[in-house]
Amino acid sequence: MVSLPKSLIESLTDLPNYTVRVSSRAKCVRLSLSVEDGLEVVIPDNYDRRKIPEIVHTKRDWIARHQNKLDERKAFLQSQSPHELPESINLRSLGEHWRIEYLAISLTSNAISISEQPEPMLLVVSGNVANVQACKALLKQWLMRKAEKHLFSWLRQVSTRHHLPYRTTTVRSQKTLWGSCSRDRNISLNYKLLFLDNKVVEYVLLHELCHTVHMNHSDKFWGLVSKFEPNYKSLDKSLNQAWKIIPAWLEAT
Ligand SMILES: [Zn+2]
């Protein structure tokens, strides 16, 4: 019989709160932390749940580190007014600062529409603007289209410049990822990248393109990244702090 050391048994009773989610797609146990769901343990079908406390215990340093980041993020979100509509949208990556005007006009339907005036950069949201959720959804749609327009061609340029081909690309709304690259070399990019400095966005694009060669974060992978961007460490650091400039109203959509 193998028994757990006493100190471990004691600490297993003092674990952070977590929820368990069964996923038929999960191949192994995975922990995930987000502002919305807290700490989640994702387990495959038929997984022995008795093993979970020990897994959470062994990961406690990782959890504590990420929990700090998350608490900071929560405090930041609460300091803003996530339930109000934004007065402007600052897309640092494109050097575009859009002012937003809301025009309450009663249309026969409850519709809301959005129109762009490029000079000066002005977005006009008109219709039933009292419906805050619908206005936010519309602005988010506008951002997604903008992201598709700019990130697709940007990725193509970086890919050509460094001879790192990929297959397809999609723009998505992800909670915890800036971008990802699948084994089939399909790259997905978070539309929120638009809010970041262009150097940081360029680094994310390069990072994902380097995953088309190395599907991991091995020394070889970082070697390839540094060949194209010697300053990658400080850019990676900025990326870690970048969530601070994503406006809170978007999180509440
Ligand atoms: Zn990576």
Short mmCIF file of C-alpha atoms and ligand atoms in Angstrom, two decimals:
data_model
loop_
_atom_site.label_atom_id
_atom_site.label_comp_id
_atom_site.label_asym_id
_atom_site.label_seq_id
_atom_site.Cartn_x
_atom_site.Cartn_y
_atom_site.Cartn_z
CA MET A 1 0.00 0.00 0.00
CA VAL A 2 1.25 3.43 -0.81
CA SER A 3 -0.12 6.13 1.39
CA LEU A 4 0.15 9.83 0.94
CA PRO A 5 2.54 11.70 3.21
CA LYS A 6 0.73 13.40 6.08
CA SER A 7 1.66 16.89 4.93
CA LEU A 8 0.11 16.16 1.56
CA ILE A 9 -3.12 14.86 3.11
CA GLU A 10 -3.38 18.06 5.14
CA SER A 11 -2.82 20.29 2.17
CA LEU A 12 -5.31 18.31 0.06
CA THR A 13 -8.02 19.50 2.42
CA ASP A 14 -6.93 23.09 1.84
CA LEU A 15 -7.27 23.38 -1.92
CA PRO A 16 -8.54 26.35 -3.94
CA ASN A 17 -12.18 26.10 -5.04
CA TYR A 18 -12.67 24.51 -8.41
CA THR A 19 -15.33 23.05 -10.63
CA VAL A 20 -15.04 19.87 -12.69
CA ARG A 21 -16.10 19.71 -16.32
CA VAL A 22 -16.23 16.46 -18.30
CA SER A 23 -15.23 16.88 -21.91
CA SER A 24 -15.41 14.09 -24.47
CA ARG A 25 -12.75 15.93 -26.48
CA ALA A 26 -10.23 16.10 -23.63
CA LYS A 27 -7.43 13.54 -23.90
CA CYS A 28 -5.88 14.32 -20.55
CA VAL A 29 -6.64 16.42 -17.48
CA ARG A 30 -6.36 20.13 -18.01
CA LEU A 31 -6.69 23.08 -15.66
CA SER A 32 -8.13 26.34 -16.83
CA LEU A 33 -8.51 29.66 -15.04
CA SER A 34 -10.64 32.53 -16.26
CA VAL A 35 -12.35 35.58 -14.84
CA GLU A 36 -15.71 34.14 -15.90
CA ASP A 37 -15.41 30.51 -14.74
CA GLY A 38 -12.74 30.59 -12.02
CA LEU A 39 -10.66 27.42 -11.71
CA GLU A 40 -11.95 24.60 -13.86
CA VAL A 41 -10.60 21.06 -14.02
CA VAL A 42 -11.41 19.58 -17.42
CA ILE A 43 -11.36 15.78 -17.43
CA PRO A 44 -11.89 13.15 -20.16
CA ASP A 45 -14.86 10.75 -20.02
CA ASN A 46 -14.41 7.90 -17.51
CA TYR A 47 -11.69 9.73 -15.62
CA ASP A 48 -11.21 8.67 -12.00
CA ARG A 49 -12.36 11.75 -10.08
CA ARG A 50 -10.56 10.65 -6.92
CA LYS A 51 -7.30 11.71 -8.57
CA ILE A 52 -8.41 15.31 -9.02
CA PRO A 53 -7.49 16.75 -5.58
CA GLU A 54 -3.93 15.56 -5.91
CA ILE A 55 -3.62 17.04 -9.39
CA VAL A 56 -4.92 20.37 -8.14
CA HIS A 57 -2.47 20.12 -5.26
CA THR A 58 0.57 19.53 -7.50
CA LYS A 59 -0.45 22.47 -9.68
CA ARG A 60 -0.95 24.90 -6.80
CA ASP A 61 2.07 27.08 -7.71
CA TRP A 62 0.79 27.48 -11.26
CA ILE A 63 -2.71 28.23 -9.92
CA ALA A 64 -1.41 30.83 -7.44
CA ARG A 65 0.61 32.59 -10.12
CA HIS A 66 -2.31 32.75 -12.54
CA GLN A 67 -4.78 33.59 -9.79
CA ASN A 68 -2.76 36.74 -9.01
CA LYS A 69 -2.91 37.79 -12.62
CA LEU A 70 -6.63 37.09 -12.71
CA ASP A 71 -7.31 39.08 -9.52
CA GLU A 72 -5.44 42.00 -11.04
CA ARG A 73 -7.55 41.68 -14.17
CA LYS A 74 -10.78 41.50 -12.16
CA ALA A 75 -9.88 44.64 -10.20
CA PHE A 76 -9.05 46.40 -13.45
CA LEU A 77 -12.39 45.42 -15.01
CA GLN A 78 -14.29 46.58 -11.95
CA SER A 79 -12.45 49.92 -11.99
CA GLN A 80 -13.89 50.56 -15.45
CA SER A 81 -17.56 50.68 -16.30
CA PRO A 82 -18.01 47.47 -18.26
CA HIS A 83 -21.78 47.93 -18.53
CA GLU A 84 -21.62 51.31 -20.21
CA LEU A 85 -21.16 51.93 -23.89
CA PRO A 86 -17.72 53.14 -25.01
CA GLU A 87 -17.20 56.69 -26.26
CA SER A 88 -14.27 55.70 -28.41
CA ILE A 89 -12.28 52.75 -29.67
CA ASN A 90 -8.49 52.99 -29.81
CA LEU A 91 -6.99 50.49 -32.24
CA ARG A 92 -3.30 50.97 -31.44
CA SER A 93 -2.13 48.34 -33.90
CA LEU A 94 -3.59 50.35 -36.80
CA GLY A 95 -2.99 53.82 -35.36
CA GLU A 96 -6.76 54.43 -35.54
CA HIS A 97 -8.72 56.16 -32.82
CA TRP A 98 -12.46 56.05 -33.54
CA ARG A 99 -14.92 58.30 -31.74
CA ILE A 100 -18.42 56.85 -31.34
CA GLU A 101 -21.71 58.70 -31.47
CA TYR A 102 -25.02 57.16 -30.52
CA LEU A 103 -28.11 58.45 -32.28
CA ALA A 104 -31.44 57.50 -30.77
CA ILE A 105 -33.85 57.32 -33.66
CA SER A 106 -36.98 55.26 -33.59
CA LEU A 107 -37.19 52.96 -36.53
CA THR A 108 -40.19 50.83 -37.29
CA SER A 109 -38.23 47.79 -36.21
CA ASN A 110 -35.97 47.70 -33.17
CA ALA A 111 -32.97 47.66 -35.48
CA ILE A 112 -29.64 49.32 -34.83
CA SER A 113 -27.13 50.14 -37.51
CA ILE A 114 -23.55 51.28 -37.61
CA SER A 115 -21.85 53.51 -40.14
CA GLU A 116 -18.28 54.69 -40.59
CA GLN A 117 -17.12 58.18 -41.40
CA PRO A 118 -13.40 57.91 -42.13
CA GLU A 119 -12.58 61.67 -41.90
CA PRO A 120 -12.41 62.25 -38.95
CA MET A 121 -12.70 58.67 -37.72
CA LEU A 122 -16.24 58.52 -36.46
CA LEU A 123 -18.58 55.61 -35.88
CA VAL A 124 -22.27 56.38 -35.78
CA VAL A 125 -24.50 53.88 -34.06
CA SER A 126 -28.14 54.67 -34.70
CA GLY A 127 -31.51 53.18 -33.87
CA ASN A 128 -32.66 51.78 -30.57
CA VAL A 129 -29.43 52.69 -28.76
CA ALA A 130 -31.08 52.20 -25.35
CA ASN A 131 -30.42 48.51 -25.97
CA VAL A 132 -26.86 48.52 -24.62
CA GLN A 133 -26.24 44.80 -25.21
CA ALA A 134 -27.29 45.07 -28.86
CA CYS A 135 -25.07 48.13 -29.38
CA LYS A 136 -22.09 46.29 -27.90
CA ALA A 137 -22.77 43.26 -30.07
CA LEU A 138 -22.82 45.48 -33.13
CA LEU A 139 -19.55 47.18 -32.19
CA LYS A 140 -17.99 43.79 -31.61
CA GLN A 141 -19.12 42.68 -35.07
CA TRP A 142 -17.54 45.81 -36.51
CA LEU A 143 -14.29 44.94 -34.70
CA MET A 144 -14.36 41.35 -35.99
CA ARG A 145 -14.74 42.57 -39.59
CA LYS A 146 -11.94 45.08 -39.05
CA ALA A 147 -9.74 42.32 -37.61
CA GLU A 148 -10.41 40.06 -40.60
CA LYS A 149 -9.58 42.83 -43.01
CA HIS A 150 -6.28 43.80 -41.38
CA LEU A 151 -4.97 40.68 -39.60
CA PHE A 152 -5.39 38.40 -42.64
CA SER A 153 -3.21 40.54 -44.90
CA TRP A 154 -0.79 41.33 -42.09
CA LEU A 155 -0.24 37.62 -41.44
CA ARG A 156 0.28 37.03 -45.15
CA GLN A 157 2.98 39.73 -45.25
CA VAL A 158 4.88 38.33 -42.24
CA SER A 159 4.57 34.81 -43.66
CA THR A 160 6.00 35.86 -47.03
CA ARG A 161 8.76 37.96 -45.48
CA HIS A 162 10.08 35.05 -43.38
CA HIS A 163 9.17 32.18 -45.74
CA LEU A 164 6.89 30.56 -43.15
CA PRO A 165 3.83 29.31 -45.07
CA TYR A 166 0.54 28.42 -43.34
CA ARG A 167 -2.74 27.01 -44.64
CA THR A 168 -5.70 29.00 -43.46
CA THR A 169 -6.46 31.69 -40.97
CA THR A 170 -9.51 32.65 -38.95
CA VAL A 171 -10.29 35.50 -36.61
CA ARG A 172 -11.92 34.48 -33.36
CA SER A 173 -13.05 35.83 -30.06
CA GLN A 174 -11.02 33.92 -27.50
CA LYS A 175 -10.98 34.45 -23.77
CA THR A 176 -7.46 33.36 -22.99
CA LEU A 177 -5.51 33.07 -26.25
CA TRP A 178 -4.06 35.74 -28.52
CA GLY A 179 -3.53 33.22 -31.27
CA SER A 180 -3.01 29.54 -31.98
CA CYS A 181 -1.66 27.27 -34.67
CA SER A 182 -2.95 23.76 -35.34
CA ARG A 183 -0.97 20.77 -36.55
CA ASP A 184 -2.38 21.36 -40.02
CA ARG A 185 -0.87 24.85 -39.98
CA ASN A 186 -4.18 26.63 -39.59
CA ILE A 187 -3.74 29.82 -37.64
CA SER A 188 -6.42 31.54 -35.59
CA LEU A 189 -6.05 35.05 -34.27
CA ASN A 190 -7.89 36.92 -31.54
CA TYR A 191 -9.64 40.05 -32.82
CA LYS A 192 -8.57 41.84 -29.62
CA LEU A 193 -5.05 41.98 -31.07
CA LEU A 194 -6.26 45.16 -32.80
CA PHE A 195 -6.01 46.97 -29.45
CA LEU A 196 -2.31 46.17 -28.96
CA ASP A 197 0.80 47.97 -30.19
CA ASN A 198 1.74 46.92 -33.69
CA LYS A 199 5.13 45.56 -32.57
CA VAL A 200 3.37 43.22 -30.17
CA VAL A 201 0.86 42.10 -32.82
CA GLU A 202 3.69 41.46 -35.24
CA TYR A 203 5.36 39.31 -32.57
CA VAL A 204 2.16 37.25 -32.09
CA LEU A 205 1.91 36.68 -35.86
CA LEU A 206 5.55 35.60 -36.00
CA HIS A 207 5.13 33.39 -32.92
CA GLU A 208 2.21 31.51 -34.51
CA LEU A 209 4.02 31.22 -37.86
CA CYS A 210 7.04 29.68 -36.09
CA HIS A 211 4.63 27.04 -34.72
CA THR A 212 4.14 25.88 -38.31
CA VAL A 213 7.73 24.56 -38.01
CA HIS A 214 7.85 23.60 -34.30
CA MET A 215 4.55 22.66 -32.65
CA ASN A 216 5.88 23.36 -29.13
CA HIS A 217 7.82 25.85 -27.04
CA SER A 218 11.13 23.99 -27.28
CA ASP A 219 14.55 25.64 -27.50
CA LYS A 220 14.43 25.04 -31.25
CA PHE A 221 11.16 26.97 -31.44
CA TRP A 222 12.54 29.96 -29.50
CA GLY A 223 15.72 29.77 -31.58
CA LEU A 224 13.62 30.22 -34.72
CA VAL A 225 11.63 33.08 -33.18
CA SER A 226 14.82 34.89 -32.11
CA LYS A 227 16.27 34.53 -35.60
CA PHE A 228 13.47 36.78 -36.92
CA GLU A 229 12.86 38.85 -33.77
CA PRO A 230 15.89 39.10 -31.43
CA ASN A 231 13.83 41.25 -29.05
CA TYR A 232 11.16 38.56 -28.57
CA LYS A 233 11.58 38.24 -24.78
CA SER A 234 10.57 41.80 -24.03
CA LEU A 235 7.72 41.60 -26.57
CA ASP A 236 6.49 38.41 -24.91
CA LYS A 237 6.53 40.27 -21.58
CA SER A 238 4.50 43.15 -23.00
CA LEU A 239 2.03 40.61 -24.32
CA ASN A 240 1.58 39.24 -20.81
CA GLN A 241 0.56 42.69 -19.64
CA ALA A 242 -1.45 43.50 -22.75
CA TRP A 243 -4.85 42.42 -21.37
CA LYS A 244 -4.73 45.63 -19.33
CA ILE A 245 -5.50 47.69 -22.40
CA ILE A 246 -8.41 45.59 -23.65
CA PRO A 247 -11.50 47.67 -22.81
CA ALA A 248 -13.76 46.27 -20.13
CA TRP A 249 -17.01 46.79 -22.08
CA LEU A 250 -15.90 44.04 -24.48
CA GLU A 251 -15.62 41.51 -21.67
CA ALA A 252 -19.19 42.16 -20.69
CA THR A 253 -20.58 41.38 -24.17
ZN ZN B 1 3.17 29.37 -28.69
#
